[in-house]
Amino acid sequence: MIQSIKQYKAIILYILFGVLTTMINLVSYTGMIYLHWNVQLSVVLSWLITVLSAYLTNRKWVFNSKATTTAELLHEFFAFLSSRLLTLILEMVIIWFGVQLLKQNPLVWKLIDNVVVVIFNYIISKLFVFKDKNTHIEETV
């Protein structure tokens, strides 16, 4: 049992912090929708808040980043930000499709989009952003 927990520690922590950042995302998005802000603006602003919190938790507790120098930290942060920009586009397409095209509940579509985006974010972070420079890609898959 303990061996299984150790083996899946990153995934377990990613899920736990993913729940936290998803809550941050949903609460900030819901607040903006409640204030009658534009749906796409609400997506972008809630995304920014979420990305900052996700970077801090992922680098330290999920992927145990070894980056220490300013250059390494900046490279890592911008790689994280770039990968999240890709999934922001995916998120905006999902929200546009469900809310603006199909005219359905924005919170239901936010939940659907969060599931898809969380999966993509983990894969991108594991393989590209926080990859261990000493680990071959075959070992991380």
mmCIF file of C-alpha atoms in Angstrom:
data_model
loop_
_atom_site.group_PDB
_atom_site.id
_atom_site.type_symbol
_atom_site.label_atom_id
_atom_site.label_comp_id
_atom_site.label_asym_id
_atom_site.label_seq_id
_atom_site.Cartn_x
_atom_site.Cartn_y
_atom_site.Cartn_z
ATOM 1 C CA MET A 1 0.000 0.000 0.000
ATOM 2 C CA ILE A 2 2.744 2.463 0.985
ATOM 3 C CA GLN A 3 4.692 1.518 -2.141
ATOM 4 C CA SER A 4 1.619 2.287 -4.269
ATOM 5 C CA ILE A 5 1.220 5.670 -2.585
ATOM 6 C CA LYS A 6 4.884 6.490 -3.199
ATOM 7 C CA GLN A 7 4.609 5.324 -6.798
ATOM 8 C CA TYR A 8 1.577 7.523 -7.456
ATOM 9 C CA LYS A 9 2.513 10.395 -5.138
ATOM 10 C CA ALA A 10 2.738 12.999 -7.925
ATOM 11 C CA ILE A 11 -0.626 11.999 -9.356
ATOM 12 C CA ILE A 12 -2.276 11.982 -5.923
ATOM 13 C CA LEU A 13 -0.843 15.410 -5.071
ATOM 14 C CA TYR A 14 -1.763 16.706 -8.532
ATOM 15 C CA ILE A 15 -5.348 15.614 -7.960
ATOM 16 C CA LEU A 16 -5.464 17.171 -4.474
ATOM 17 C CA PHE A 17 -3.992 20.477 -5.623
ATOM 18 C CA GLY A 18 -6.032 20.198 -8.798
ATOM 19 C CA VAL A 19 -9.177 20.135 -6.688
ATOM 20 C CA LEU A 20 -7.948 23.223 -4.829
ATOM 21 C CA THR A 21 -7.076 25.144 -7.987
ATOM 22 C CA THR A 22 -10.311 24.014 -9.626
ATOM 23 C CA MET A 23 -12.199 25.428 -6.634
ATOM 24 C CA ILE A 24 -10.256 28.684 -7.004
ATOM 25 C CA ASN A 25 -11.110 28.703 -10.701
ATOM 26 C CA LEU A 26 -14.800 27.941 -10.171
ATOM 27 C CA VAL A 27 -15.249 30.417 -7.317
ATOM 28 C CA SER A 28 -13.558 33.262 -9.168
ATOM 29 C CA TYR A 29 -15.420 32.439 -12.414
ATOM 30 C CA THR A 30 -18.763 32.132 -10.612
ATOM 31 C CA GLY A 31 -18.208 35.438 -8.836
ATOM 32 C CA MET A 32 -17.525 37.194 -12.099
ATOM 33 C CA ILE A 33 -20.559 35.595 -13.774
ATOM 34 C CA TYR A 34 -22.665 36.612 -10.760
ATOM 35 C CA LEU A 35 -21.454 40.190 -11.295
ATOM 36 C CA HIS A 36 -22.609 39.870 -14.930
ATOM 37 C CA TRP A 37 -19.128 40.120 -16.395
ATOM 38 C CA ASN A 38 -18.530 38.925 -19.934
ATOM 39 C CA VAL A 39 -18.189 35.116 -20.055
ATOM 40 C CA GLN A 40 -14.898 35.098 -21.978
ATOM 41 C CA LEU A 41 -13.389 37.822 -19.753
ATOM 42 C CA SER A 42 -14.420 35.767 -16.722
ATOM 43 C CA VAL A 43 -12.701 32.712 -18.210
ATOM 44 C CA VAL A 44 -9.450 34.625 -18.793
ATOM 45 C CA LEU A 45 -9.337 36.337 -15.386
ATOM 46 C CA SER A 46 -10.211 33.184 -13.459
ATOM 47 C CA TRP A 47 -7.580 31.396 -15.542
ATOM 48 C CA LEU A 48 -4.887 33.919 -14.541
ATOM 49 C CA ILE A 49 -5.662 33.507 -10.850
ATOM 50 C CA THR A 50 -5.671 29.731 -11.211
ATOM 51 C CA VAL A 51 -2.414 29.553 -13.184
ATOM 52 C CA LEU A 52 -0.511 31.441 -10.506
ATOM 53 C CA SER A 53 -1.778 29.198 -7.723
ATOM 54 C CA ALA A 54 -1.230 26.051 -9.813
ATOM 55 C CA TYR A 55 2.348 26.986 -10.669
ATOM 56 C CA LEU A 56 3.261 27.513 -7.029
ATOM 57 C CA THR A 57 1.761 24.232 -5.831
ATOM 58 C CA ASN A 58 2.850 22.138 -8.825
ATOM 59 C CA ARG A 59 6.469 23.228 -8.858
ATOM 60 C CA LYS A 60 7.005 22.634 -5.157
ATOM 61 C CA TRP A 61 4.782 19.761 -4.064
ATOM 62 C CA VAL A 62 3.733 17.846 -7.170
ATOM 63 C CA PHE A 63 6.742 17.789 -9.475
ATOM 64 C CA ASN A 64 9.472 18.711 -6.928
ATOM 65 C CA SER A 65 11.134 21.212 -9.208
ATOM 66 C CA LYS A 66 14.886 21.511 -8.819
ATOM 67 C CA ALA A 67 15.033 24.949 -10.456
ATOM 68 C CA THR A 68 16.899 27.370 -8.195
ATOM 69 C CA THR A 69 18.519 30.071 -10.273
ATOM 70 C CA THR A 70 16.566 33.044 -11.554
ATOM 71 C CA ALA A 71 17.111 31.895 -15.141
ATOM 72 C CA GLU A 72 15.857 28.378 -14.354
ATOM 73 C CA LEU A 73 12.817 29.698 -12.477
ATOM 74 C CA LEU A 74 11.931 32.117 -15.268
ATOM 75 C CA HIS A 75 12.330 29.412 -17.906
ATOM 76 C CA GLU A 76 10.173 27.048 -15.879
ATOM 77 C CA PHE A 77 7.495 29.674 -15.188
ATOM 78 C CA PHE A 78 7.275 30.751 -18.822
ATOM 79 C CA ALA A 79 7.122 27.114 -19.961
ATOM 80 C CA PHE A 80 4.301 26.585 -17.453
ATOM 81 C CA LEU A 81 2.546 29.748 -18.571
ATOM 82 C CA SER A 82 2.934 28.828 -22.257
ATOM 83 C CA SER A 83 1.499 25.374 -21.708
ATOM 84 C CA ARG A 84 -1.400 26.860 -19.799
ATOM 85 C CA LEU A 85 -2.026 29.319 -22.643
ATOM 86 C CA LEU A 86 -2.592 26.337 -24.920
ATOM 87 C CA THR A 87 -5.136 24.868 -22.540
ATOM 88 C CA LEU A 88 -6.721 28.313 -22.064
ATOM 89 C CA ILE A 89 -7.507 28.273 -25.777
ATOM 90 C CA LEU A 90 -9.020 24.808 -25.350
ATOM 91 C CA GLU A 91 -11.015 26.088 -22.370
ATOM 92 C CA MET A 92 -12.306 29.096 -24.280
ATOM 93 C CA VAL A 93 -13.415 26.870 -27.165
ATOM 94 C CA ILE A 94 -15.251 24.518 -24.795
ATOM 95 C CA ILE A 95 -16.975 27.429 -23.003
ATOM 96 C CA TRP A 96 -17.845 29.109 -26.313
ATOM 97 C CA PHE A 97 -19.310 25.870 -27.631
ATOM 98 C CA GLY A 98 -21.386 25.046 -24.565
ATOM 99 C CA VAL A 99 -22.414 28.483 -23.338
ATOM 100 C CA GLN A 100 -22.499 30.758 -26.334
ATOM 101 C CA LEU A 101 -23.314 28.344 -29.161
ATOM 102 C CA LEU A 102 -25.534 25.810 -27.362
ATOM 103 C CA LYS A 103 -26.857 28.396 -24.844
ATOM 104 C CA GLN A 104 -26.437 26.012 -21.915
ATOM 105 C CA ASN A 105 -25.547 26.553 -18.271
ATOM 106 C CA PRO A 106 -22.105 28.211 -17.921
ATOM 107 C CA LEU A 107 -21.331 26.405 -14.648
ATOM 108 C CA VAL A 108 -22.055 22.960 -16.113
ATOM 109 C CA TRP A 109 -19.783 23.713 -19.048
ATOM 110 C CA LYS A 110 -17.133 25.091 -16.692
ATOM 111 C CA LEU A 111 -17.104 21.731 -14.888
ATOM 112 C CA ILE A 112 -16.859 19.837 -18.192
ATOM 113 C CA ASP A 113 -14.040 22.065 -19.368
ATOM 114 C CA ASN A 114 -12.167 21.675 -16.066
ATOM 115 C CA VAL A 115 -12.049 17.881 -16.405
ATOM 116 C CA VAL A 116 -10.626 18.086 -19.936
ATOM 117 C CA VAL A 117 -8.156 20.856 -19.083
ATOM 118 C CA VAL A 118 -6.853 19.168 -15.901
ATOM 119 C CA ILE A 119 -5.944 16.037 -17.853
ATOM 120 C CA PHE A 120 -4.147 18.015 -20.555
ATOM 121 C CA ASN A 121 -2.344 20.178 -17.978
ATOM 122 C CA TYR A 122 -0.964 17.166 -16.101
ATOM 123 C CA ILE A 123 0.379 15.562 -19.251
ATOM 124 C CA ILE A 124 2.007 18.787 -20.449
ATOM 125 C CA SER A 125 3.512 19.563 -17.022
ATOM 126 C CA LYS A 126 4.859 16.045 -16.561
ATOM 127 C CA LEU A 127 6.378 15.726 -20.025
ATOM 128 C CA PHE A 128 7.553 19.263 -20.778
ATOM 129 C CA VAL A 129 7.470 21.804 -17.953
ATOM 130 C CA PHE A 130 8.740 20.007 -14.854
ATOM 131 C CA LYS A 131 10.538 17.108 -16.496
ATOM 132 C CA ASP A 132 13.612 15.927 -14.688
ATOM 133 C CA LYS A 133 16.590 16.694 -16.895
ATOM 134 C CA ASN A 134 18.152 13.416 -15.740
ATOM 135 C CA THR A 135 15.104 11.301 -16.609
ATOM 136 C CA HIS A 136 14.430 9.980 -20.072
ATOM 137 C CA ILE A 137 10.984 10.540 -21.535
ATOM 138 C CA GLU A 138 10.326 6.793 -21.688
ATOM 139 C CA GLU A 139 10.567 6.644 -17.886
ATOM 140 C CA THR A 140 7.952 9.357 -17.393
ATOM 141 C CA VAL A 141 5.264 7.857 -19.590
#
